PDB file of C-alpha atoms in Angstrom:
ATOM      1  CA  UNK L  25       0.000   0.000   0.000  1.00 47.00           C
ATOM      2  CA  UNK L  26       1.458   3.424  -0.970  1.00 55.00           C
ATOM      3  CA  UNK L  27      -0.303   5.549   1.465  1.00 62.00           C
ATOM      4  CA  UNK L  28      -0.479   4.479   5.073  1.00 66.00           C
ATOM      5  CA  UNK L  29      -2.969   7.640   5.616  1.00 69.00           C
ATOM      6  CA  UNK L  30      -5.944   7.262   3.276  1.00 69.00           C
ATOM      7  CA  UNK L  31      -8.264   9.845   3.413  1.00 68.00           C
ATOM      8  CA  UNK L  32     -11.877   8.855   3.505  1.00 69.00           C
ATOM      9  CA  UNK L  33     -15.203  10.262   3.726  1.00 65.00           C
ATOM     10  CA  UNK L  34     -15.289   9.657   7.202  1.00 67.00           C
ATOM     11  CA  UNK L  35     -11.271  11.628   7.402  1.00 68.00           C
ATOM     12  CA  UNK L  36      -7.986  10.454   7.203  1.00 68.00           C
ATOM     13  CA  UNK L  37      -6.527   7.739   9.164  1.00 69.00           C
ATOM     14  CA  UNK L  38      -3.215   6.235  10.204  1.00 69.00           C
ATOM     15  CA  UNK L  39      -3.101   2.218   9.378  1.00 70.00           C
ATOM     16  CA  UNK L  40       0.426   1.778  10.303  1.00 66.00           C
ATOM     17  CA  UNK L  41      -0.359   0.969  13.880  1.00 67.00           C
ATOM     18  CA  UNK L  42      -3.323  -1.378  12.709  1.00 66.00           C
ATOM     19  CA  UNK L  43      -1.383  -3.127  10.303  1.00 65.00           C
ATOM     20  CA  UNK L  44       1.653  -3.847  12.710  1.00 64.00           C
ATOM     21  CA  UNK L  45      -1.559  -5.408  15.221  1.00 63.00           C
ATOM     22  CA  UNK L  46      -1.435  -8.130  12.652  1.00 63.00           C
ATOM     23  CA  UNK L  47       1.999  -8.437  13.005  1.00 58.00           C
ATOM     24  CA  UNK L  48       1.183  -9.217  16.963  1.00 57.00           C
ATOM     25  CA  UNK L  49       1.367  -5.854  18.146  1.00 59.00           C
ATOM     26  CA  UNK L  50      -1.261  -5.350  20.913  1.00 60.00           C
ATOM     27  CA  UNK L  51      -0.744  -2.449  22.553  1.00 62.00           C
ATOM     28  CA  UNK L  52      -2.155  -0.208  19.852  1.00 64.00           C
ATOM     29  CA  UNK L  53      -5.793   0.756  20.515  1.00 68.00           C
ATOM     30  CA  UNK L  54      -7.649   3.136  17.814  1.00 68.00           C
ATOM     31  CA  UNK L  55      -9.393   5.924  19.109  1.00 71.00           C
ATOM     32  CA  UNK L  56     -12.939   6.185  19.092  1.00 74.00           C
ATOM     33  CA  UNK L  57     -13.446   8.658  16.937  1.00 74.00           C
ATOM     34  CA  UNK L  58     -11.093   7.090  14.171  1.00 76.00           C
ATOM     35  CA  UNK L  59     -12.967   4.356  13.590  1.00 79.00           C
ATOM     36  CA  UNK L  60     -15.061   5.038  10.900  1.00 81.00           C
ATOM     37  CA  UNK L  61     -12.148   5.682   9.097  1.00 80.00           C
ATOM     38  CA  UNK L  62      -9.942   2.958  10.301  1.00 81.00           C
ATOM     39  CA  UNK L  63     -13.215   0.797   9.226  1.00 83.00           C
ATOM     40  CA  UNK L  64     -13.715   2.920   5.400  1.00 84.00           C
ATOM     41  CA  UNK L  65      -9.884   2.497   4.446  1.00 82.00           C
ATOM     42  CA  UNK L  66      -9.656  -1.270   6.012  1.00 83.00           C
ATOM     43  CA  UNK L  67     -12.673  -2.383   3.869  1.00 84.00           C
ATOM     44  CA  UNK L  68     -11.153  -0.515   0.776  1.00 81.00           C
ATOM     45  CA  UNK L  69      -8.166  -2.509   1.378  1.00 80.00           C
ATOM     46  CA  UNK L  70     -10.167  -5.949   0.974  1.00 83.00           C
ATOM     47  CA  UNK L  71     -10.074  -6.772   4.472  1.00 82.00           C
ATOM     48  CA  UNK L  72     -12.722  -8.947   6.506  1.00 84.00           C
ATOM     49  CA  UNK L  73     -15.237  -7.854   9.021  1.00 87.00           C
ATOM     50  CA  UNK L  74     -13.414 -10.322  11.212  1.00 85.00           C
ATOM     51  CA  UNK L  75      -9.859  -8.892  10.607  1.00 83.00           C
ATOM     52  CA  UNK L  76     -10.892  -5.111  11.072  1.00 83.00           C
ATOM     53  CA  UNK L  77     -13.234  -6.299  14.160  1.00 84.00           C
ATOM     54  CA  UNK L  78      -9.852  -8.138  15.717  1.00 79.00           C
ATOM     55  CA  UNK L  79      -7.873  -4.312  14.418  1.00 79.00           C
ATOM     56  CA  UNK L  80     -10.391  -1.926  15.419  1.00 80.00           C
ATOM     57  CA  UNK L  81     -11.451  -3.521  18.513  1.00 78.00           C
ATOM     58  CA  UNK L  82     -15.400  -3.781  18.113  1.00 82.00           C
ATOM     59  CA  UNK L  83     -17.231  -6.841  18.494  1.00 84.00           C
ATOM     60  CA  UNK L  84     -18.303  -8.828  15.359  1.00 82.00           C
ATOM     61  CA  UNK L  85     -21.728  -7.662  14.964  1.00 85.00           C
ATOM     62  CA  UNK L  86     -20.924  -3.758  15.467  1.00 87.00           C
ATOM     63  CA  UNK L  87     -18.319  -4.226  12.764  1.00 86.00           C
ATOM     64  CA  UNK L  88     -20.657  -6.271  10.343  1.00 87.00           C
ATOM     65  CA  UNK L  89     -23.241  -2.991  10.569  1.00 87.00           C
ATOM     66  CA  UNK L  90     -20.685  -0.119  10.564  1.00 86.00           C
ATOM     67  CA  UNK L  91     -19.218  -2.303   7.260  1.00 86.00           C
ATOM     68  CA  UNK L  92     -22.544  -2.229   5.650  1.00 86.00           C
ATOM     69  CA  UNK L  93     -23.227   1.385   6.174  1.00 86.00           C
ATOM     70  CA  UNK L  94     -20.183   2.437   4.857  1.00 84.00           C
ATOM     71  CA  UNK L  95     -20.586   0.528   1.689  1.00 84.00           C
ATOM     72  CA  UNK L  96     -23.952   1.275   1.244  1.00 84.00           C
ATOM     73  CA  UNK L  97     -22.684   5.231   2.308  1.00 83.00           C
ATOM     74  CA  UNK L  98     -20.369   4.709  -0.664  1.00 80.00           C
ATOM     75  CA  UNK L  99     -22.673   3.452  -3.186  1.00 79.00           C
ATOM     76  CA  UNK L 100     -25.100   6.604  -2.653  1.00 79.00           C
ATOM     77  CA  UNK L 101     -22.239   8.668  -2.885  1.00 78.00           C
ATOM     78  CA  UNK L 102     -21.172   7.531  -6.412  1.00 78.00           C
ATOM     79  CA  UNK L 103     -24.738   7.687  -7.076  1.00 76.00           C
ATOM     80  CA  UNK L 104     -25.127  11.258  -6.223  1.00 78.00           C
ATOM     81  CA  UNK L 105     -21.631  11.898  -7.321  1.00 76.00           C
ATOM     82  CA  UNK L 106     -22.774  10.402 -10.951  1.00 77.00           C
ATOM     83  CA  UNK L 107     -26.229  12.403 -11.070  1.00 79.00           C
ATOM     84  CA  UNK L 108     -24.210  15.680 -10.136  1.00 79.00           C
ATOM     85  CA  UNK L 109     -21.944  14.965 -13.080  1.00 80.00           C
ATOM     86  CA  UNK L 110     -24.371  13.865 -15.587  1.00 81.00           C
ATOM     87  CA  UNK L 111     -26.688  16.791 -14.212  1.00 82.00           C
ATOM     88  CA  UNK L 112     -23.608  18.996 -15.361  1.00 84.00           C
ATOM     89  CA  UNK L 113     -22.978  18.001 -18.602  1.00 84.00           C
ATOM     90  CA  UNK L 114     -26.783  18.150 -19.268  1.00 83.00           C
ATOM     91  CA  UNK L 115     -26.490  21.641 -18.366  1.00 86.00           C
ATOM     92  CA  UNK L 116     -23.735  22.198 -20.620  1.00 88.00           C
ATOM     93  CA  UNK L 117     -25.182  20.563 -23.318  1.00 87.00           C
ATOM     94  CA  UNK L 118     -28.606  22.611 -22.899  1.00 88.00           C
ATOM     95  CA  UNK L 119     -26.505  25.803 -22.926  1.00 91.00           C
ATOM     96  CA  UNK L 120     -25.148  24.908 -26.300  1.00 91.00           C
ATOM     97  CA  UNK L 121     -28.246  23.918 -28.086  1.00 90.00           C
ATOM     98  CA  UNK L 122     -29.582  27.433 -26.562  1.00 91.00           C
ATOM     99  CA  UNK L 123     -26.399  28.893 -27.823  1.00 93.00           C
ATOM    100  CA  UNK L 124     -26.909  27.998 -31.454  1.00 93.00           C
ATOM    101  CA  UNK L 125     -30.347  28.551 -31.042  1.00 93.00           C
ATOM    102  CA  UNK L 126     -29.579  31.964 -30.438  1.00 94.00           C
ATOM    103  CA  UNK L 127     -26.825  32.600 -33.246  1.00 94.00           C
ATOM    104  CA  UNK L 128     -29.275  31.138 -35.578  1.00 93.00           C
ATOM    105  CA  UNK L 129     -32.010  33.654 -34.689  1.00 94.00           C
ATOM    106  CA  UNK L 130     -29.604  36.483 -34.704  1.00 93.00           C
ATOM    107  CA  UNK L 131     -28.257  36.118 -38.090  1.00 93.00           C
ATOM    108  CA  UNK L 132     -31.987  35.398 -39.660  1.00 95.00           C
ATOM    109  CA  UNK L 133     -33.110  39.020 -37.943  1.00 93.00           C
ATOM    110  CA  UNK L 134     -29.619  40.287 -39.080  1.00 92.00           C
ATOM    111  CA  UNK L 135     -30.547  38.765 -42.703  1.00 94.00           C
ATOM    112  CA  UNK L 136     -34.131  40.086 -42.692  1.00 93.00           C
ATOM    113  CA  UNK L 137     -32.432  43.720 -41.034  1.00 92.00           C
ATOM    114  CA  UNK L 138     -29.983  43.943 -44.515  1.00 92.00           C
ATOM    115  CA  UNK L 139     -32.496  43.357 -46.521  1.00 93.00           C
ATOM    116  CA  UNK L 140     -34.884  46.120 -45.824  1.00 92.00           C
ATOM    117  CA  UNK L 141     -31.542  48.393 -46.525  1.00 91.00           C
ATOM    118  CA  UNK L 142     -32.285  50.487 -49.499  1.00 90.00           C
ATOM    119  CA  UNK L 143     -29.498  51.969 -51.848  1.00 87.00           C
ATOM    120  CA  UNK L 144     -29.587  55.857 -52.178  1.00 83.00           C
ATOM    121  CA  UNK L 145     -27.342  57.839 -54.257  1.00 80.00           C
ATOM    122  CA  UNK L 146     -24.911  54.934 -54.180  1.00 82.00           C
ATOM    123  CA  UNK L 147     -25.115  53.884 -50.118  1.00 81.00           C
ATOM    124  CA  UNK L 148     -26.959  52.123 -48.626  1.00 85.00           C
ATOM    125  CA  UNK L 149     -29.827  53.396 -46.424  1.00 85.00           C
ATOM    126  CA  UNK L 150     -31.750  51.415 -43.611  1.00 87.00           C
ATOM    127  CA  UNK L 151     -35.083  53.605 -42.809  1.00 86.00           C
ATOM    128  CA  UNK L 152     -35.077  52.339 -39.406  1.00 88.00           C
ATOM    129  CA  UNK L 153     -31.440  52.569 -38.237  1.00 86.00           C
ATOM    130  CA  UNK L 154     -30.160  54.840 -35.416  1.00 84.00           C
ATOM    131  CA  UNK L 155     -28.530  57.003 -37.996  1.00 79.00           C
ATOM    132  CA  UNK L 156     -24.961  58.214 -37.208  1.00 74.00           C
ATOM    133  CA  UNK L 157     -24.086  55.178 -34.858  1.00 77.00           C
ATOM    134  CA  UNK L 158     -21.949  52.257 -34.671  1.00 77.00           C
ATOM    135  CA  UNK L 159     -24.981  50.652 -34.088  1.00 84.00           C
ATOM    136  CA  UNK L 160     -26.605  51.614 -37.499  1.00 83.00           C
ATOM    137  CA  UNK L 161     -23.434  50.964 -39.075  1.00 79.00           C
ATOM    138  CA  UNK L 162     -22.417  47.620 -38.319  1.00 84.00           C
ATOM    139  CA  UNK L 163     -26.187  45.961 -37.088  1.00 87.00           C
ATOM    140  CA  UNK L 164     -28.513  47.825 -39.788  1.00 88.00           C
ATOM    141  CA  UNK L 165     -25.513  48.123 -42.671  1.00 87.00           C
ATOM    142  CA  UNK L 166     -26.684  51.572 -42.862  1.00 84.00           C
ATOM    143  CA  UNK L 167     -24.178  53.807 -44.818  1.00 81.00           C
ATOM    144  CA  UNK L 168     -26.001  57.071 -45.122  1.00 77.00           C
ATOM    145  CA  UNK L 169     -23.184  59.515 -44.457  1.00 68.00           C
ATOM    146  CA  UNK L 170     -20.568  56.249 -45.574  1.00 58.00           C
ATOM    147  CA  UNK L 171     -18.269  54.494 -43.439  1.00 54.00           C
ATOM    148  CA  UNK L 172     -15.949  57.477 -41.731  1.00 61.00           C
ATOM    149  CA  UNK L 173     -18.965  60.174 -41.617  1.00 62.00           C
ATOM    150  CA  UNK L 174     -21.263  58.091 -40.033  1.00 62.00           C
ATOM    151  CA  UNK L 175     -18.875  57.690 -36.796  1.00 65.00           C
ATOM    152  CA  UNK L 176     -17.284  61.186 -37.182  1.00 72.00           C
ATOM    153  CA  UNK L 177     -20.912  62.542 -36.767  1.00 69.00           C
ATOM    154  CA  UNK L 178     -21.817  60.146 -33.895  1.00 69.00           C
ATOM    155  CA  UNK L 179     -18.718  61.109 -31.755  1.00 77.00           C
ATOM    156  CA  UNK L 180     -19.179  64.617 -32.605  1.00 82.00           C
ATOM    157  CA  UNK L 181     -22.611  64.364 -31.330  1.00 80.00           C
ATOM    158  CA  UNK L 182     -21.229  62.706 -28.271  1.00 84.00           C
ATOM    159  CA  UNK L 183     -18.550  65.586 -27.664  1.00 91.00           C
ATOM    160  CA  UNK L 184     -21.457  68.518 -28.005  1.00 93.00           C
ATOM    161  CA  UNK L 185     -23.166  66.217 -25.232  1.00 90.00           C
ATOM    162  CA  UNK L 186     -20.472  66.441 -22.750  1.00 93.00           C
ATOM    163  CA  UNK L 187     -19.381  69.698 -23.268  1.00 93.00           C
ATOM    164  CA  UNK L 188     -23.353  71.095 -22.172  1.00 90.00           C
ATOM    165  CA  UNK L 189     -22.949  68.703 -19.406  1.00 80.00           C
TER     166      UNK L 189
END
């Protein structure tokens, strides 16, 4: 065993005095409230109820239950731990369906927006853009005053704005 202090979901323990009690050490005694641990990492390492009874010094029928609620403590712990996972990967996958869901729908309204654009003495004109913006620019295609005057007009609006202020 690599690790003489598993950790498990009852806390860590130290199985190095345990394991030299089946060497014939008797003088160790485990602690009370290292049991549950002592019994977790004991029963992960294949042991038997009678073995960790004779380490942990419990009688056969305490060990027996405190062995089956630990394993069955285990098993609904994978079990939640499973639906947790699978609970986040169904979100994940949700929030990429909604994702395309939503690029699809914005480039059909950003589609149906360029095609209302009307060309007027050679640029193109969207009725219902807000008119010297980036905004009209990029998400209506509207190039009333053309590319630079349509921002140059904007900002300059935007400078008259904080200079009242």
């Amino acid at each position: 065993m690599r690790d003489m202090t598993p950790r498990t979901m009852y806390g860590s323990v130290d199985l190095a005095p345990l394991l030299r009690t089946l060497q014939g050490d008797t003088g160790m005694r485990v602690p009370s409230w290292e049991k549950p641990a002592a019994i977790a990492a004991l029963t992960d390492m294949g042991l038997g109820v009678e073995q960790i009874a004779a380490l942990v010094h419990m009688s056969g029928t305490d060990t027996t239950e405190a062995v089956r609620k630990y394993k069955q403590a285990r098993h609904t712990h994978q079990v939640v731990e499973r639906a947790v996972i699978g609970h986040a990967i169904w979100i994940a996958r949700s929030q990429a369906k909604l994702r395309e869901r939503t690029k699809a729908a914005n480039a059909k309204a950003r589609a149906k927006r360029l095609a209302e654009r009307v060309l007027v003495d050679g640029h193109w004109f969207h009725p219902r853009a807000p008119h010297g913006t980036n905004t009209g620019y990029n998400g209506f295609g509207c190039r009333c005053r053309g590319p630079e005057g349509c921002h140059e007009a904007h900002m300059q609006a935007q400078r008259d704005r904080r200079a009242a202020s």
